[in-house]
Amino acid sequence: MRKRSAGAVWLGLLVAGMPDPGRVLIAVGLERTDRPDVLDVLRCTQSVESVFAGMGVPVEKLFVHSDDFPGLERVREEILCRTPLKVFNLFEGFSGDSGKEISFASMLENLGVPFTGNPSKTLGRCLDKESAKQLLAKGGIPVPRGVFIDKPGGSPWKGLEFPLFVKPCFEDGSVGIQKDSLVQEEAGIERTLRRKLKEFPRGIVLEEFIPGREFNVGFLGTPPYEVLGVSMIDYSRYSGSLPFLHYGSKWDPACVEFNEILPVLEEGIGSSLRESLVKTARKAGEVLGCRGYFRVDLREREGCPYVLDVNPNPDINEDSGFARQGQKRGYSYPEVVERILAYAG
Ligand SMILES: Nc1ncnc2c1ncn2[C@@H]1O[C@H](COP(=O)(O)OP(=O)(O)O)[C@@H](O)[C@H]1O
Ligand SMILES: [Mg+2]
């Protein structure tokens, strides 16, 4: 496909009937940290800002600090001073406190300012993996069998089939997912659970490990959504790697899996499996009330897709899986960003 300039893209979208974006305020959290997943959001802010600046759209940044909470008065004032606008919401809470993401979106809803991505209710549902699973199961969507644990003791693994997987209930981006997340047998499980609970006292999820290929499906818009693409990881191709996406594989360039595992796009997925993945993922988005843009992570067991995780507002950096899916579909990076803005609500 011939590459078009950002300006041409913008004109094209106007011709296609996309609304005028007005002024864009990019909201992002600012904290002192060296955590790569947090720094990556700042990098994304720059990319999104460059897209709008390149299109000649007025764009400003709004940094949110932890001491703005609980009231968010300063932030509210700043937003009110800069109307008319849309907020491009890249605020994801702070390290160890993802819940602020929900309060921030809720504040934007109360102000009545259109903002990109998912509403506060959806963020709340998805940031609590156990609640999300329960809602999905109620909606008839296959999820791994498992239990929520917030205190040590008992034998919560009874009735579940090993191998099991343990992950924090209220984190994302593979935070807290390491080698010891995969538990092969009963011996030592109690110690692992105690250790994980100490690190994540709000709670962990212990569930059956789904060993098959991993997929993610990216979506844009409102139900029934536009499918951006389907990506696949076949762990059997990487003999020396752990068979799941742990923190290092997503964020640490020194980690073998970081360099080795790259999801393949729209290849090697039979058409009936692809159809079933998209159908299941779309339904998961609908059940959780997703809007704007989101990505559903799934794994396959005996041809059946299981939903592991629904990611509202996933990474949209230029080199992200989401942007790569867009490219494969024929959207340049500025077009993906513009579409996300167009769905602000
Ligand atoms: N039940 C499971 N079975 C197999 N792999 C899993 C399971 N749950 C999580 N994983 C692996 O861990 C990764 C991160 O888990 P996920 O639930 O997506 O949380 P996060 O919000 O941190 O991305 C997944 O991409 C997958 O590789
Ligand atoms: Mg995930």
Short mmCIF file of C-alpha atoms and ligand atoms in Angstrom, two decimals:
data_model
loop_
_atom_site.label_atom_id
_atom_site.label_comp_id
_atom_site.label_asym_id
_atom_site.label_seq_id
_atom_site.Cartn_x
_atom_site.Cartn_y
_atom_site.Cartn_z
CA MET A 1 0.00 0.00 0.00
CA ARG A 2 1.23 3.50 -0.84
CA LYS A 3 2.15 5.51 2.23
CA ARG A 4 0.11 8.69 2.70
CA SER A 5 1.13 11.76 4.62
CA ALA A 6 -0.62 12.45 7.93
CA GLY A 7 -2.26 15.55 6.43
CA ALA A 8 -3.65 13.50 3.55
CA VAL A 9 -4.92 10.93 6.03
CA TRP A 10 -6.68 13.65 7.99
CA LEU A 11 -8.29 15.07 4.86
CA GLY A 12 -9.32 11.55 3.86
CA LEU A 13 -11.03 11.01 7.19
CA LEU A 14 -12.92 14.29 6.84
CA VAL A 15 -14.09 13.23 3.40
CA ALA A 16 -15.11 9.86 4.91
CA GLY A 17 -17.36 11.79 7.28
CA MET A 18 -15.22 11.54 10.42
CA PRO A 19 -16.08 14.45 12.73
CA ASP A 20 -13.72 17.38 13.32
CA PRO A 21 -11.62 16.39 16.35
CA GLY A 22 -11.58 19.92 17.83
CA ARG A 23 -8.82 20.37 20.35
CA VAL A 24 -7.14 17.31 21.85
CA LEU A 25 -5.90 17.05 25.41
CA ILE A 26 -3.73 13.99 26.01
CA ALA A 27 -4.04 12.86 29.63
CA VAL A 28 -1.24 10.76 31.10
CA GLY A 29 0.04 9.88 34.57
CA LEU A 30 3.39 11.19 35.72
CA GLU A 31 5.35 9.41 38.43
CA ARG A 32 8.94 8.76 39.42
CA THR A 33 9.63 5.21 38.29
CA ASP A 34 11.87 3.09 36.14
CA ARG A 35 9.18 0.51 35.43
CA PRO A 36 9.24 -0.07 31.67
CA ASP A 37 5.49 -0.67 31.38
CA VAL A 38 4.84 2.76 32.93
CA LEU A 39 7.50 4.52 30.83
CA ASP A 40 6.01 2.95 27.73
CA VAL A 41 2.82 4.94 28.24
CA LEU A 42 4.86 8.17 28.23
CA ARG A 43 6.45 7.07 24.97
CA CYS A 44 2.96 6.52 23.59
CA THR A 45 1.97 10.05 24.62
CA GLN A 46 4.75 11.41 22.39
CA SER A 47 3.65 9.29 19.41
CA VAL A 48 0.01 10.31 19.73
CA GLU A 49 0.97 13.95 20.15
CA SER A 50 3.12 13.80 16.99
CA VAL A 51 0.23 12.30 15.04
CA PHE A 52 -2.09 15.19 15.90
CA ALA A 53 0.59 17.84 15.54
CA GLY A 54 1.37 16.39 12.09
CA MET A 55 -2.29 16.72 11.13
CA GLY A 56 -2.42 20.32 12.31
CA VAL A 57 -4.83 19.45 15.12
CA PRO A 58 -4.33 21.58 18.25
CA VAL A 59 -2.96 19.24 20.91
CA GLU A 60 -1.85 19.69 24.52
CA LYS A 61 -0.76 17.37 27.32
CA LEU A 62 -2.28 17.04 30.76
CA PHE A 63 -0.10 15.33 33.35
CA VAL A 64 -1.89 13.68 36.25
CA HIS A 65 0.03 13.25 39.54
CA SER A 66 -0.75 10.99 42.46
CA ASP A 67 -1.32 14.00 44.75
CA ASP A 68 -4.16 15.14 42.45
CA PHE A 69 -6.20 12.36 44.07
CA PRO A 70 -8.67 11.88 45.62
CA GLY A 71 -10.42 15.09 44.57
CA LEU A 72 -8.80 15.75 41.17
CA GLU A 73 -9.71 19.45 41.59
CA ARG A 74 -6.65 20.80 39.76
CA VAL A 75 -7.18 18.39 36.87
CA ARG A 76 -10.86 19.25 36.63
CA GLU A 77 -10.03 22.97 36.60
CA GLU A 78 -7.46 22.50 33.85
CA ILE A 79 -9.90 20.58 31.70
CA LEU A 80 -12.66 23.13 32.19
CA CYS A 81 -10.28 25.93 31.18
CA ARG A 82 -9.40 24.28 27.90
CA THR A 83 -12.79 23.63 26.26
CA PRO A 84 -13.94 22.73 23.66
CA LEU A 85 -11.97 19.52 23.55
CA LYS A 86 -11.74 15.78 23.61
CA VAL A 87 -9.50 14.00 26.05
CA PHE A 88 -7.22 11.34 24.59
CA ASN A 89 -7.10 9.22 27.70
CA LEU A 90 -3.74 7.54 28.23
CA PHE A 91 -3.99 7.69 32.01
CA GLU A 92 -3.52 4.21 33.46
CA GLY A 93 -3.23 4.89 37.17
CA PHE A 94 0.09 4.53 38.99
CA SER A 95 2.46 1.65 39.79
CA GLY A 96 0.69 -0.65 42.22
CA ASP A 97 -2.50 1.42 42.03
CA SER A 98 -4.28 0.77 38.77
CA GLY A 99 -7.62 1.66 40.38
CA LYS A 100 -7.00 5.40 39.88
CA GLU A 101 -7.59 4.78 36.18
CA ILE A 102 -11.23 4.11 37.02
CA SER A 103 -11.64 7.23 39.18
CA PHE A 104 -10.09 9.38 36.45
CA ALA A 105 -12.45 8.09 33.73
CA SER A 106 -15.36 8.54 36.10
CA MET A 107 -14.35 12.18 36.69
CA LEU A 108 -14.31 12.74 32.89
CA GLU A 109 -17.79 11.21 32.65
CA ASN A 110 -19.08 13.52 35.37
CA LEU A 111 -17.59 16.52 33.56
CA GLY A 112 -19.29 15.42 30.33
CA VAL A 113 -16.06 15.70 28.33
CA PRO A 114 -15.78 13.13 25.50
CA PHE A 115 -12.77 10.89 26.04
CA THR A 116 -11.13 8.05 24.15
CA GLY A 117 -11.26 4.43 25.11
CA ASN A 118 -13.39 2.65 27.61
CA PRO A 119 -15.89 4.01 30.13
CA SER A 120 -15.15 3.80 33.85
CA LYS A 121 -17.54 0.89 34.39
CA THR A 122 -15.72 -1.24 31.82
CA LEU A 123 -12.31 -0.28 33.21
CA GLY A 124 -13.53 -1.33 36.65
CA ARG A 125 -14.81 -4.67 35.41
CA CYS A 126 -11.65 -5.50 33.44
CA LEU A 127 -9.22 -4.39 36.14
CA ASP A 128 -10.72 -7.00 38.43
CA LYS A 129 -9.91 -10.27 36.67
CA GLU A 130 -12.16 -12.34 38.91
CA SER A 131 -15.26 -10.16 38.35
CA ALA A 132 -14.53 -10.02 34.64
CA LYS A 133 -14.32 -13.82 34.53
CA GLN A 134 -17.59 -14.20 36.39
CA LEU A 135 -19.38 -11.84 34.03
CA LEU A 136 -17.91 -13.59 30.99
CA ALA A 137 -18.89 -17.03 32.30
CA LYS A 138 -22.41 -15.75 32.97
CA GLY A 139 -22.50 -14.57 29.35
CA GLY A 140 -21.71 -18.10 28.17
CA ILE A 141 -18.08 -17.33 27.26
CA PRO A 142 -15.50 -20.04 28.04
CA VAL A 143 -12.97 -18.95 30.72
CA PRO A 144 -10.42 -21.09 32.59
CA ARG A 145 -11.86 -22.72 35.73
CA GLY A 146 -10.37 -21.20 38.83
CA VAL A 147 -10.71 -19.48 42.19
CA PHE A 148 -10.06 -16.06 43.72
CA ILE A 149 -7.81 -16.09 46.79
CA ASP A 150 -7.27 -13.21 49.21
CA LYS A 151 -5.97 -15.08 52.22
CA PRO A 152 -3.67 -18.07 52.70
CA GLY A 153 -4.90 -21.43 53.93
CA GLY A 154 -7.28 -24.15 52.91
CA SER A 155 -6.62 -26.01 49.68
CA PRO A 156 -8.12 -23.73 47.04
CA TRP A 157 -6.64 -25.85 44.25
CA LYS A 158 -8.83 -28.84 45.11
CA GLY A 159 -11.12 -29.67 42.22
CA LEU A 160 -8.91 -27.87 39.67
CA GLU A 161 -6.81 -29.74 37.15
CA PHE A 162 -3.04 -29.19 37.16
CA PRO A 163 -1.06 -27.47 35.73
CA LEU A 164 -2.41 -24.27 37.29
CA PHE A 165 -1.60 -20.63 36.73
CA VAL A 166 -1.48 -17.89 39.35
CA LYS A 167 -1.80 -14.19 38.57
CA PRO A 168 -2.63 -10.98 40.44
CA CYS A 169 -6.31 -10.13 40.24
CA PHE A 170 -5.91 -6.35 40.01
CA GLU A 171 -2.92 -5.82 37.69
CA ASP A 172 -2.30 -5.92 33.96
CA GLY A 173 0.63 -5.82 31.54
CA SER A 174 1.86 -9.15 32.99
CA VAL A 175 2.81 -7.43 36.25
CA GLY A 176 3.37 -10.21 38.80
CA ILE A 177 3.57 -12.92 36.14
CA GLN A 178 6.85 -14.80 36.36
CA LYS A 179 8.32 -18.25 36.01
CA ASP A 180 6.67 -19.37 39.26
CA SER A 181 3.20 -18.43 37.96
CA LEU A 182 2.96 -21.81 36.29
CA VAL A 183 2.38 -24.44 38.95
CA GLN A 184 2.83 -28.00 37.70
CA GLU A 185 1.85 -29.97 40.79
CA GLU A 186 0.55 -29.80 44.34
CA ALA A 187 4.00 -29.98 45.94
CA GLY A 188 5.09 -26.46 46.87
CA ILE A 189 1.87 -24.76 45.74
CA GLU A 190 1.07 -23.48 49.22
CA ARG A 191 4.40 -21.66 49.43
CA THR A 192 3.88 -20.11 45.98
CA LEU A 193 0.43 -18.87 46.89
CA ARG A 194 1.66 -17.36 50.16
CA ARG A 195 4.46 -15.56 48.32
CA LYS A 196 2.13 -14.20 45.64
CA LEU A 197 -0.41 -13.07 48.26
CA LYS A 198 2.31 -11.24 50.14
CA GLU A 199 3.21 -9.38 46.96
CA PHE A 200 -0.43 -8.80 45.91
CA PRO A 201 -2.45 -8.68 49.16
CA ARG A 202 -5.63 -7.48 47.40
CA GLY A 203 -5.93 -10.92 45.83
CA ILE A 204 -4.77 -13.41 43.25
CA VAL A 205 -6.47 -15.70 40.78
CA LEU A 206 -5.56 -19.39 40.61
CA GLU A 207 -6.84 -21.03 37.46
CA GLU A 208 -6.29 -23.93 35.09
CA PHE A 209 -3.46 -23.38 32.65
CA ILE A 210 -4.69 -23.48 29.03
CA PRO A 211 -1.67 -24.84 27.17
CA GLY A 212 -2.56 -24.27 23.50
CA ARG A 213 -1.71 -21.45 21.13
CA GLU A 214 -2.32 -17.91 22.35
CA PHE A 215 -4.27 -15.34 20.33
CA ASN A 216 -5.30 -11.76 20.67
CA VAL A 217 -8.01 -9.96 18.78
CA GLY A 218 -7.96 -6.17 18.47
CA PHE A 219 -11.18 -4.19 18.07
CA LEU A 220 -12.23 -0.62 17.35
CA GLY A 221 -15.51 1.19 17.91
CA THR A 222 -18.83 0.22 19.41
CA PRO A 223 -20.75 -3.09 19.23
CA PRO A 224 -20.59 -5.11 17.03
CA TYR A 225 -17.12 -3.48 16.64
CA GLU A 226 -14.63 -3.43 13.80
CA VAL A 227 -12.12 -6.30 14.02
CA LEU A 228 -8.64 -4.87 13.62
CA GLY A 229 -6.86 -8.21 13.43
CA VAL A 230 -6.00 -11.55 14.99
CA SER A 231 -2.46 -12.32 16.22
CA MET A 232 -1.10 -15.66 17.32
CA ILE A 233 1.74 -17.01 19.45
CA ASP A 234 2.61 -20.66 19.03
CA TYR A 235 4.79 -21.46 22.06
CA SER A 236 5.75 -24.84 20.62
CA ARG A 237 8.02 -22.93 18.21
CA TYR A 238 10.13 -21.59 21.09
CA SER A 239 11.61 -24.57 22.86
CA GLY A 240 13.74 -22.60 25.34
CA SER A 241 11.02 -20.14 26.36
CA LEU A 242 8.37 -20.22 29.03
CA PRO A 243 4.99 -21.03 27.46
CA PHE A 244 3.25 -17.80 28.53
CA LEU A 245 3.77 -14.03 28.46
CA HIS A 246 5.51 -13.11 31.69
CA TYR A 247 6.67 -9.62 32.68
CA GLY A 248 10.17 -10.02 31.20
CA SER A 249 8.87 -11.29 27.88
CA LYS A 250 6.78 -8.15 27.49
CA TRP A 251 9.10 -5.52 28.90
CA ASP A 252 12.72 -6.59 29.44
CA PRO A 253 15.03 -6.39 26.38
CA ALA A 254 17.55 -8.58 28.26
CA CYS A 255 15.03 -11.41 28.41
CA VAL A 256 15.25 -14.22 25.82
CA GLU A 257 11.49 -14.29 25.19
CA PHE A 258 11.36 -10.49 24.70
CA ASN A 259 13.51 -10.91 21.61
CA GLU A 260 12.30 -14.30 20.50
CA ILE A 261 8.51 -14.18 20.69
CA LEU A 262 6.75 -12.03 18.13
CA PRO A 263 3.06 -12.75 17.52
CA VAL A 264 2.30 -13.56 13.91
CA LEU A 265 -0.55 -11.71 12.27
CA GLU A 266 -3.36 -13.41 10.41
CA GLU A 267 -1.23 -16.44 9.53
CA GLY A 268 -1.60 -20.12 10.32
CA ILE A 269 -5.09 -19.70 11.80
CA GLY A 270 -7.71 -21.82 10.07
CA SER A 271 -10.81 -19.91 8.98
CA SER A 272 -13.21 -21.71 11.31
CA LEU A 273 -10.92 -21.18 14.32
CA ARG A 274 -10.50 -17.50 13.35
CA GLU A 275 -14.25 -17.12 13.14
CA SER A 276 -14.71 -18.71 16.53
CA LEU A 277 -11.96 -16.54 18.10
CA VAL A 278 -13.51 -13.35 16.72
CA LYS A 279 -17.02 -14.37 17.77
CA THR A 280 -15.92 -15.20 21.32
CA ALA A 281 -13.75 -12.09 21.65
CA ARG A 282 -16.47 -9.81 20.29
CA LYS A 283 -18.99 -11.25 22.74
CA ALA A 284 -16.49 -10.73 25.58
CA GLY A 285 -16.21 -7.03 24.60
CA GLU A 286 -19.98 -6.69 24.52
CA VAL A 287 -20.47 -8.40 27.89
CA LEU A 288 -17.94 -6.09 29.56
CA GLY A 289 -19.25 -2.98 27.81
CA CYS A 290 -16.08 -2.18 25.82
CA ARG A 291 -15.96 0.93 23.67
CA GLY A 292 -13.42 2.71 21.49
CA TYR A 293 -10.56 0.22 21.41
CA PHE A 294 -9.71 -2.99 23.21
CA ARG A 295 -7.89 -6.28 22.84
CA VAL A 296 -9.01 -9.72 23.96
CA ASP A 297 -6.41 -12.37 24.92
CA LEU A 298 -7.38 -16.00 24.38
CA ARG A 299 -5.85 -19.45 24.36
CA GLU A 300 -7.04 -22.58 22.69
CA ARG A 301 -7.79 -25.98 24.24
CA GLU A 302 -9.02 -28.73 21.91
CA GLY A 303 -10.14 -26.17 19.36
CA CYS A 304 -12.15 -24.16 21.91
CA PRO A 305 -11.06 -20.54 22.57
CA TYR A 306 -10.89 -19.55 26.24
CA VAL A 307 -10.82 -15.86 27.17
CA LEU A 308 -7.92 -15.09 29.53
CA ASP A 309 -8.09 -11.34 29.67
CA VAL A 310 -9.95 -8.38 28.21
CA ASN A 311 -7.71 -5.32 27.88
CA PRO A 312 -9.52 -2.02 27.69
CA ASN A 313 -7.22 0.76 26.38
CA PRO A 314 -4.33 -1.57 25.43
CA ASP A 315 -0.90 -0.35 24.34
CA ILE A 316 -1.20 1.71 21.15
CA ASN A 317 2.44 2.65 20.67
CA GLU A 318 3.55 2.73 17.05
CA ASP A 319 5.34 -0.63 17.52
CA SER A 320 2.52 -2.23 19.55
CA GLY A 321 0.66 -5.36 18.48
CA PHE A 322 -2.47 -3.23 18.17
CA ALA A 323 -0.84 -0.79 15.70
CA ARG A 324 0.63 -3.74 13.78
CA GLN A 325 -2.84 -5.24 13.44
CA GLY A 326 -4.03 -1.87 12.12
CA GLN A 327 -1.24 -1.77 9.58
CA LYS A 328 -2.02 -5.26 8.38
CA ARG A 329 -5.60 -4.14 7.87
CA GLY A 330 -4.41 -1.18 5.83
CA TYR A 331 -4.50 1.61 8.42
CA SER A 332 -1.45 3.76 8.89
CA TYR A 333 -0.54 4.60 12.50
CA PRO A 334 -2.11 8.09 12.26
CA GLU A 335 -5.30 6.49 10.94
CA VAL A 336 -5.47 4.11 13.92
CA VAL A 337 -4.99 7.02 16.34
CA GLU A 338 -7.54 9.17 14.52
CA ARG A 339 -10.11 6.39 14.60
CA ILE A 340 -9.61 5.97 18.33
CA LEU A 341 -10.26 9.68 18.73
CA ALA A 342 -13.30 9.52 16.50
CA TYR A 343 -14.87 6.99 18.88
CA ALA A 344 -14.39 9.20 21.95
CA GLY A 345 -17.62 9.29 23.86
N1 LIG B 1 -5.18 -19.57 32.44
C1 LIG B 1 -4.12 -19.35 31.68
N2 LIG B 1 -3.61 -20.35 30.91
C2 LIG B 1 -2.52 -20.16 30.13
N3 LIG B 1 -1.83 -19.00 30.08
C3 LIG B 1 -2.29 -17.96 30.83
C4 LIG B 1 -3.46 -18.08 31.66
N4 LIG B 1 -3.67 -16.88 32.26
C5 LIG B 1 -2.70 -16.06 31.83
N5 LIG B 1 -1.85 -16.70 30.98
C6 LIG B 1 -0.62 -16.17 30.36
O1 LIG B 1 -0.20 -15.02 31.09
C7 LIG B 1 -0.25 -13.86 30.25
C8 LIG B 1 -0.75 -12.67 31.05
O2 LIG B 1 -1.99 -12.99 31.63
P1 LIG B 1 -3.27 -12.08 31.44
O3 LIG B 1 -4.41 -12.77 32.08
O4 LIG B 1 -3.42 -11.72 30.01
O5 LIG B 1 -2.92 -10.82 32.34
P2 LIG B 1 -2.34 -9.35 32.03
O6 LIG B 1 -3.48 -8.45 32.31
O7 LIG B 1 -1.23 -9.17 32.98
O8 LIG B 1 -1.92 -9.33 30.58
C9 LIG B 1 -1.15 -14.26 29.09
O9 LIG B 1 -0.84 -13.50 27.94
C10 LIG B 1 -0.84 -15.73 28.94
O10 LIG B 1 0.37 -15.94 28.22
MG MG B 2 -3.13 -9.95 28.89
#
